[in-house]
CSV table of C-alpha atoms in Angstrom, one decimal:
chain,number,residue,atom,x,y,z
A,1,MET,CA,127.2,98.6,100.2
A,2,GLU,CA,129.8,98.6,103.0
A,3,ALA,CA,127.9,99.1,106.4
A,4,HIS,CA,129.8,102.5,106.3
A,5,LEU,CA,131.8,104.9,103.5
A,6,THR,CA,134.6,107.2,104.9
A,7,VAL,CA,134.7,110.5,104.3
A,8,GLY,CA,137.6,110.2,101.4
A,9,ARG,CA,135.6,107.5,99.8
A,10,VAL,CA,132.4,109.5,99.5
A,11,ALA,CA,134.0,112.3,98.4
A,12,GLU,CA,135.6,110.5,95.3
A,13,LEU,CA,132.4,108.4,94.2
A,14,ALA,CA,130.5,111.9,94.7
A,15,ASP,CA,133.1,114.0,93.0
A,16,VAL,CA,133.1,116.6,95.3
A,17,THR,CA,136.0,117.7,97.8
A,18,VAL,CA,136.8,116.4,101.2
A,19,ARG,CA,136.3,119.5,102.5
A,20,THR,CA,132.9,120.3,101.2
A,21,LEU,CA,132.0,117.3,102.9
A,22,HIS,CA,133.2,118.7,106.2
A,23,HIS,CA,131.7,121.8,105.3
A,24,TYR,CA,128.4,120.1,105.0
A,25,ASP,CA,128.9,118.5,108.2
A,26,GLU,CA,129.9,121.7,110.1
A,27,ILE,CA,126.6,123.6,109.1
A,28,GLY,CA,124.2,120.4,109.9
A,29,LEU,CA,123.5,119.7,106.2
A,30,VAL,CA,124.6,116.5,106.1
A,31,GLN,CA,126.2,114.8,109.5
A,32,PRO,CA,127.8,111.6,109.2
A,33,SER,CA,126.4,109.1,112.0
A,34,ALA,CA,129.6,107.3,112.7
A,35,ARG,CA,133.5,107.6,113.4
A,36,THR,CA,136.2,105.4,111.8
A,37,ALA,CA,138.2,104.1,114.7
A,38,ALA,CA,141.2,106.7,114.1
A,39,GLY,CA,138.2,108.8,114.6
A,40,TYR,CA,137.4,110.1,110.8
A,41,ARG,CA,133.9,110.8,109.6
A,42,ALA,CA,132.2,107.5,108.0
A,43,TYR,CA,128.8,107.9,106.1
A,44,ALA,CA,126.1,104.8,106.8
A,45,ALA,CA,123.4,104.4,104.0
A,46,GLY,CA,121.1,107.1,105.3
A,47,ASP,CA,123.9,109.5,105.2
A,48,VAL,CA,124.7,109.1,101.8
A,49,GLU,CA,121.0,109.0,100.6
A,50,ARG,CA,120.7,112.5,102.4
A,51,LEU,CA,123.9,113.6,100.8
A,52,ARG,CA,122.9,112.4,97.4
A,53,GLU,CA,119.6,114.4,97.5
A,54,VAL,CA,121.5,117.8,98.7
A,55,LEU,CA,124.2,117.1,95.7
A,56,ALA,CA,121.2,116.9,93.4
A,57,TYR,CA,119.7,119.8,94.6
A,58,ARG,CA,122.9,122.1,94.5
A,59,ARG,CA,123.9,121.0,91.1
A,60,LEU,CA,120.3,121.9,89.5
A,61,GLY,CA,121.3,125.4,91.4
A,62,PHE,CA,119.4,125.6,94.4
A,63,GLY,CA,121.0,127.6,97.4
A,64,LEU,CA,122.1,125.3,100.9
A,65,ARG,CA,119.4,127.3,102.9
A,66,GLU,CA,117.0,126.1,100.7
A,67,ILE,CA,118.2,122.5,100.1
A,68,ALA,CA,118.1,122.6,104.2
A,69,ASP,CA,114.4,123.2,103.8
A,70,LEU,CA,113.9,120.7,101.3
A,71,VAL,CA,115.7,117.8,102.6
A,72,ASP,CA,114.5,118.6,106.0
A,73,ASP,CA,110.8,118.3,105.0
A,74,PRO,CA,108.9,115.7,107.5
A,75,ALA,CA,106.4,115.2,104.8
A,76,THR,CA,108.8,114.3,101.8
A,77,ASP,CA,110.3,111.0,101.8
A,78,ALA,CA,113.3,109.5,99.4
A,79,VAL,CA,110.9,108.9,96.6
A,80,ALA,CA,109.1,111.9,96.7
A,81,HIS,CA,112.8,113.5,96.7
A,82,LEU,CA,113.4,111.3,93.8
A,83,ARG,CA,110.0,112.2,91.7
A,84,ARG,CA,110.8,115.9,92.1
A,85,LEU,CA,114.3,115.8,91.2
A,86,ARG,CA,113.4,113.9,88.3
A,87,GLY,CA,111.0,116.6,87.4
A,88,LEU,CA,113.2,119.2,87.9
A,89,LEU,CA,116.0,117.7,85.5
A,90,ARG,CA,113.0,117.1,82.9
A,91,GLU,CA,112.4,120.9,83.2
A,92,GLN,CA,115.9,121.7,82.8
A,93,ARG,CA,116.1,119.5,79.5
A,94,ASP,CA,113.3,120.6,78.0
A,95,ARG,CA,114.6,124.2,78.6
A,96,ALA,CA,118.2,123.3,77.1
A,97,ALA,CA,116.2,121.7,74.1
A,98,ALA,CA,114.2,124.7,73.6
A,99,MET,CA,117.2,127.2,73.7
A,100,VAL,CA,118.9,124.5,70.9
A,101,THR,CA,115.6,124.9,68.9
A,102,ALA,CA,115.8,128.7,69.4
A,103,ILE,CA,119.5,129.1,68.4
A,104,ASP,CA,119.0,126.9,65.2
A,105,ARG,CA,116.2,129.0,64.4
A,106,GLU,CA,119.0,132.3,64.5
A,107,LEU,CA,121.4,130.3,62.7
A,108,GLU,CA,119.1,129.5,59.7
A,109,ALA,CA,118.3,133.5,60.1
A,110,ARG,CA,121.6,134.4,59.7
A,111,ALA,CA,122.6,132.1,56.9
A,112,MET,CA,120.2,133.8,55.1
A,113,GLY,CA,121.4,137.4,56.2
A,114,ILE,CA,118.5,137.8,58.4
A,115,ARG,CA,119.3,139.7,61.7
A,116,THR,CA,117.1,139.1,64.8
A,117,THR,CA,116.3,141.7,67.4
A,118,PRO,CA,117.7,142.3,70.6
A,119,GLU,CA,114.3,141.2,71.9
A,120,GLU,CA,114.5,137.9,69.9
A,121,GLN,CA,117.9,137.3,71.3
A,122,LEU,CA,117.4,137.7,74.7
A,123,LYS,CA,114.1,135.4,74.7
A,124,VAL,CA,116.5,132.7,73.9
A,125,PHE,CA,117.4,132.6,77.5
A,126,GLY,CA,114.0,133.2,79.2
A,127,ALA,CA,112.9,130.0,77.1
A,128,GLN,CA,110.7,127.5,78.7
A,129,LEU,CA,108.7,124.9,76.6
A,130,TYR,CA,105.5,126.5,76.1
A,131,GLU,CA,107.4,129.9,75.7
A,132,VAL,CA,109.1,128.3,72.4
A,133,ILE,CA,105.7,126.0,71.4
A,134,GLY,CA,103.2,128.2,73.0
A,135,SER,CA,102.5,130.4,70.2
A,136,ALA,CA,101.5,127.7,67.7
A,137,TYR,CA,98.8,126.4,69.2
A,138,PRO,CA,96.0,128.5,68.2
A,139,ALA,CA,96.9,127.2,64.5
A,140,THR,CA,96.7,123.9,65.3
A,141,ARG,CA,95.5,122.9,68.5
A,142,ARG,CA,91.9,122.5,69.6
A,143,THR,CA,89.1,121.1,70.7
A,144,GLU,CA,88.0,117.7,69.0
A,145,PRO,CA,84.7,117.2,69.4
A,146,ARG,CA,84.6,113.5,69.9
A,147,ILE,CA,86.9,113.2,72.7
A,148,ALA,CA,85.6,116.3,74.1
A,149,ALA,CA,82.2,114.6,74.1
A,150,ARG,CA,83.7,111.4,76.6
A,151,ILE,CA,85.5,113.9,78.5
A,152,TRP,CA,82.3,116.1,79.2
A,153,GLU,CA,80.2,113.0,79.9
A,154,ALA,CA,82.8,111.7,82.5
A,155,LEU,CA,82.6,115.2,84.5
A,156,GLY,CA,79.3,113.7,85.2
A,157,ASP,CA,76.9,116.3,87.1
A,158,ALA,CA,79.7,118.4,88.3
A,159,ARG,CA,78.5,122.1,87.8
A,160,THR,CA,82.1,123.6,89.5
A,161,VAL,CA,85.3,122.6,87.2
A,162,LEU,CA,88.9,122.8,87.6
A,163,ASN,CA,90.6,122.9,84.6
A,164,VAL,CA,94.7,121.9,85.6
A,165,GLY,CA,97.1,122.9,83.1
A,166,ALA,CA,94.9,124.5,81.4
A,167,GLY,CA,96.7,125.9,78.5
A,168,THR,CA,94.5,128.2,76.1
A,169,GLY,CA,91.5,126.5,77.0
A,170,SER,CA,90.6,123.4,74.8
A,171,TYR,CA,87.9,121.1,76.0
A,172,GLU,CA,86.7,123.9,79.2
A,173,PRO,CA,82.7,122.3,79.3
A,174,PRO,CA,80.7,125.8,78.0
A,175,ASP,CA,78.0,124.8,80.5
A,176,ARG,CA,79.9,124.5,83.8
A,177,ASP,CA,81.5,126.8,86.2
A,178,VAL,CA,85.2,126.8,84.9
A,179,THR,CA,88.2,127.9,87.1
A,180,ALA,CA,91.8,127.2,84.8
A,181,VAL,CA,95.5,126.8,86.5
A,182,GLU,CA,98.1,127.3,83.9
A,183,PRO,CA,101.9,127.9,84.5
A,184,SER,CA,102.6,129.5,81.1
A,185,ALA,CA,102.3,133.3,81.0
A,186,VAL,CA,102.3,132.7,76.9
A,187,MET,CA,99.5,130.1,77.3
A,188,ARG,CA,97.6,132.3,79.5
A,189,ALA,CA,98.0,135.5,77.4
A,190,GLN,CA,96.7,133.3,74.6
A,191,ARG,CA,93.3,132.4,76.1
A,192,PRO,CA,90.1,133.8,74.4
A,193,ALA,CA,87.9,136.5,75.2
A,194,GLY,CA,85.2,135.1,77.4
A,195,ALA,CA,87.5,132.3,78.6
A,196,ALA,CA,87.4,130.9,82.3
A,197,PRO,CA,89.5,133.1,85.1
A,198,CYS,CA,93.0,131.6,85.0
A,199,VAL,CA,95.1,131.5,87.8
A,200,ALA,CA,99.2,131.0,87.7
A,201,ALA,CA,99.9,128.0,89.7
A,202,ALA,CA,101.4,124.3,89.3
A,203,ALA,CA,99.5,121.2,89.7
A,204,GLU,CA,101.4,119.8,92.3
A,205,SER,CA,100.8,122.7,94.7
A,206,LEU,CA,97.3,123.7,93.7
A,207,PRO,CA,95.9,127.2,95.5
A,208,PHE,CA,92.6,126.0,97.0
A,209,GLU,CA,91.3,124.3,100.0
A,210,ASP,CA,90.2,120.7,100.0
A,211,GLY,CA,86.9,119.7,98.4
A,212,SER,CA,86.8,123.2,96.6
A,213,PHE,CA,85.5,121.8,93.4
A,214,ASP,CA,83.0,119.2,91.9
A,215,ALA,CA,85.5,118.1,89.5
A,216,ALA,CA,89.1,118.6,88.5
A,217,MET,CA,90.4,117.6,85.0
A,218,ALA,CA,93.9,117.6,83.1
A,219,LEU,CA,94.0,117.1,79.4
A,220,SER,CA,97.1,116.2,77.3
A,221,THR,CA,99.3,117.8,80.0
A,222,VAL,CA,100.2,115.6,83.1
A,223,HIS,CA,103.6,114.6,80.7
A,224,HIS,CA,104.9,118.1,81.3
A,225,TRP,CA,104.3,118.1,85.2
A,226,ARG,CA,107.6,118.0,87.4
A,227,ASP,CA,105.5,115.2,89.5
A,228,PRO,CA,102.6,113.5,87.7
A,229,ILE,CA,101.8,111.6,90.9
A,230,ALA,CA,101.8,114.8,93.2
A,231,GLY,CA,99.7,116.6,90.4
A,232,LEU,CA,96.8,113.8,90.5
A,233,ARG,CA,96.8,113.6,94.2
A,234,GLU,CA,96.5,117.2,94.3
A,235,MET,CA,93.5,117.0,91.9
A,236,ARG,CA,91.9,114.7,94.0
A,237,ARG,CA,92.3,116.6,97.1
A,238,VAL,CA,90.8,119.5,95.7
A,239,ALA,CA,87.9,117.7,93.8
A,240,ARG,CA,85.3,114.9,94.3
A,241,ARG,CA,85.7,113.9,90.6
A,242,VAL,CA,88.7,113.4,88.7
A,243,VAL,CA,89.1,113.2,84.9
A,244,VAL,CA,92.6,113.1,83.2
A,245,PHE,CA,93.4,112.9,79.4
A,246,THR,CA,96.8,111.0,79.2
A,247,TYR,CA,99.1,108.6,77.8
A,248,ASP,CA,99.9,104.9,78.6
A,249,ALA,CA,103.7,103.7,78.4
A,250,SER,CA,103.4,100.9,80.4
A,251,ASP,CA,102.0,98.7,77.7
A,252,PRO,CA,105.2,96.0,77.1
A,253,GLY,CA,104.0,96.5,73.2
A,254,TRP,CA,103.5,100.6,73.3
A,255,ARG,CA,106.8,100.9,71.0
A,256,GLN,CA,104.9,99.3,67.7
A,257,ARG,CA,101.6,101.1,68.4
A,258,PHE,CA,102.5,104.0,66.6
A,259,TRP,CA,104.4,103.7,63.3
A,260,LEU,CA,106.1,107.8,63.8
A,261,THR,CA,107.8,106.5,66.8
A,262,ARG,CA,108.2,102.9,65.8
A,263,ASP,CA,110.1,103.7,62.7
A,264,TYR,CA,111.2,107.3,62.8
A,265,LEU,CA,111.3,108.6,66.2
A,266,PRO,CA,112.5,106.1,68.8
A,267,GLU,CA,113.9,109.0,71.1
A,268,PHE,CA,110.2,109.2,72.1
A,269,ALA,CA,111.2,106.3,74.4
A,270,ASP,CA,113.7,108.2,75.9
A,271,LEU,CA,111.1,111.0,77.4
A,272,LEU,CA,109.1,108.2,79.0
A,273,VAL,CA,111.8,106.5,80.6
A,274,ASP,CA,110.5,106.7,84.5
A,275,TRP,CA,107.2,108.0,83.4
A,276,PRO,CA,104.8,106.5,85.6
A,277,SER,CA,102.6,103.2,85.0
A,278,LEU,CA,98.9,103.2,84.1
A,279,ALA,CA,98.2,101.5,87.3
A,280,ASP,CA,100.3,104.3,89.1
A,281,LEU,CA,98.2,107.0,87.4
A,282,THR,CA,95.2,105.4,88.4
A,283,ARG,CA,96.1,104.4,91.9
A,284,ALA,CA,96.7,108.3,92.7
A,285,ILE,CA,93.3,109.0,91.8
A,286,GLY,CA,91.7,106.1,93.1
A,287,GLY,CA,89.9,105.5,89.5
A,288,ARG,CA,90.0,103.6,86.6
A,289,ALA,CA,91.2,103.9,82.7
A,290,GLU,CA,89.2,103.5,79.5
A,291,PRO,CA,90.7,103.7,76.4
A,292,VAL,CA,90.4,106.4,73.7
A,293,LEU,CA,90.3,105.8,69.9
A,294,ILE,CA,91.8,108.8,67.9
A,295,PRO,CA,89.4,109.4,64.6
A,296,TRP,CA,91.4,110.0,61.6
A,297,ASP,CA,90.4,113.5,60.8
A,298,CYS,CA,91.0,114.8,64.5
A,299,ALA,CA,90.5,118.3,65.0
A,300,ASP,CA,92.9,118.6,67.9
A,301,GLY,CA,96.8,118.3,66.3
A,302,PHE,CA,98.6,116.6,69.1
A,303,PHE,CA,101.4,114.2,68.4
A,304,GLU,CA,99.3,111.2,67.7
A,305,ALA,CA,96.7,112.8,65.8
A,306,TYR,CA,97.7,112.9,62.3
A,307,TRP,CA,98.0,109.1,62.2
A,308,ARG,CA,96.2,108.4,58.8
A,309,ARG,CA,97.5,111.7,57.7
A,310,PRO,CA,101.3,111.5,57.6
A,311,GLU,CA,102.2,114.2,55.2
A,312,ALA,CA,101.1,116.8,58.2
A,313,TYR,CA,104.1,115.9,60.0
A,314,LEU,CA,106.1,117.1,57.6
A,315,ASP,CA,104.5,120.7,58.1
A,316,ASP,CA,106.9,123.0,60.7
A,317,HIS,CA,103.7,124.4,61.7
A,318,VAL,CA,102.2,121.5,63.2
A,319,ARG,CA,105.2,120.1,64.8
A,320,ARG,CA,106.0,123.2,66.7
A,321,ALA,CA,102.5,122.8,68.5
A,322,ILE,CA,103.4,119.7,69.7
A,323,SER,CA,106.4,119.3,72.7
A,324,VAL,CA,107.5,116.0,71.4
A,325,TRP,CA,109.6,117.6,68.6
A,326,THR,CA,111.0,120.2,71.0
A,327,ARG,CA,111.9,117.5,73.5
A,328,VAL,CA,113.9,115.3,71.2
A,329,GLY,CA,115.9,117.8,69.8
A,330,PRO,CA,116.4,119.2,66.3
A,331,GLU,CA,118.9,116.5,65.1
A,332,ALA,CA,116.2,114.0,65.9
A,333,GLU,CA,113.2,116.0,64.2
A,334,ARG,CA,115.5,116.9,61.0
A,335,ARG,CA,116.1,113.1,60.8
A,336,ALA,CA,112.9,111.9,61.6
A,337,VAL,CA,111.3,114.4,59.1
A,338,GLU,CA,113.6,113.7,56.1
A,339,GLY,CA,113.0,110.2,56.4
A,340,LEU,CA,109.4,110.0,56.3
A,341,ARG,CA,109.4,112.6,53.4
A,342,ASP,CA,111.8,109.9,51.8
A,343,ASP,CA,109.2,107.3,52.5
A,344,LEU,CA,106.3,109.2,51.8
A,345,SER,CA,107.7,109.9,48.3
A,346,SER,CA,109.1,106.3,47.3
A,347,GLY,CA,105.6,104.7,48.5
A,348,ARG,CA,107.4,102.9,51.4
A,349,TRP,CA,105.0,104.8,54.0
A,350,ALA,CA,102.3,103.3,52.5
A,351,GLU,CA,103.0,100.1,52.0
A,352,ARG,CA,104.2,99.6,55.7
A,353,ASN,CA,100.7,101.0,56.6
A,354,ARG,CA,98.5,100.1,54.2
A,355,ASP,CA,96.1,98.2,57.0
A,356,LEU,CA,95.5,102.2,58.3
A,357,VAL,CA,93.7,103.2,55.3
A,358,ALA,CA,90.5,101.2,56.3
A,359,LEU,CA,90.9,102.1,59.9
A,360,ASP,CA,88.3,105.4,60.9
A,361,ALA,CA,89.8,105.5,64.2
A,362,ALA,CA,92.8,104.2,66.1
A,363,GLU,CA,93.9,102.8,69.4
A,364,LEU,CA,97.3,105.0,70.2
A,365,GLY,CA,97.6,104.8,73.7
A,366,LEU,CA,95.4,107.6,74.8
A,367,ARG,CA,93.5,106.9,78.1
A,368,LEU,CA,90.9,108.7,80.0
A,369,LEU,CA,91.3,108.3,83.6
A,370,VAL,CA,88.2,108.8,85.9
A,371,ALA,CA,87.3,108.4,89.6
């Protein structure tokens, strides 16, 4: 990179007008640190980095005053901004995928002569990921006792427990004083009567004082957070013990672990681009990682749960309670399901995966992080 870039060159690279850059300079948002011999604005590397952050937030819909507060935050460095932007973009992508799914369903309904209600039509534009998949959770997502035993053992002697990204309350220990945190209204509404009190908040900004709990746990939720590392650090801040059930994509051979992603859904890899490594995740809480095997008859219908029951993935009700299918989009889902259906019918799936029949549990990358 040149020592300095002219205002014209910066405008060309960033696809903005010179007038926009002049305006940012005048309001103090992005002020170039040098001038050319002819007196024109010139941008150093640090100026360009700040401009990149400003433009990214701007294209995500933030106002200039909000952006100024964000980029001027002394506690947030360039890496933190990138992680935050990545989280916001993932959320935007998930929202778009959810809208596509909702629109596809309405197109199918109209093809059959069914008209959706005004309320259903408007929900498309307010759709969040869990607002689309959340209503399907009670049917297939529940506590798996063998995994629960591992989690509750890891909680040790903790009496007060914070459940971050709590969803409908699966895996909450019945013999402890639990407080739940869940940002989705749909998920909060489905928590059963008598469940732990639930606070509407995000993992990255927990509304509790330092050391408020004996332990904090987060189960099958970290991949939905805007900034996983920030969320894990928050858990560590508010609790002396942390237990996290998550996925390891840092093993070089992870793509080959699960036949569903290997043979039918390669798009799954796109969901894990820039996903923090297992080392980064464990470092964020100062802990260790332990493998969690998935029993063949796992009661909790998460993505990998049906590894020995492939027919389950043909069931739309099963897929609707798994966020991966919404996130990869309807075209990838349709192709994967059709391919699996054909291979089950022809016997090709059984031939490819004949070794699975003898297994009672499988290692598919699930990890328990404990600190």
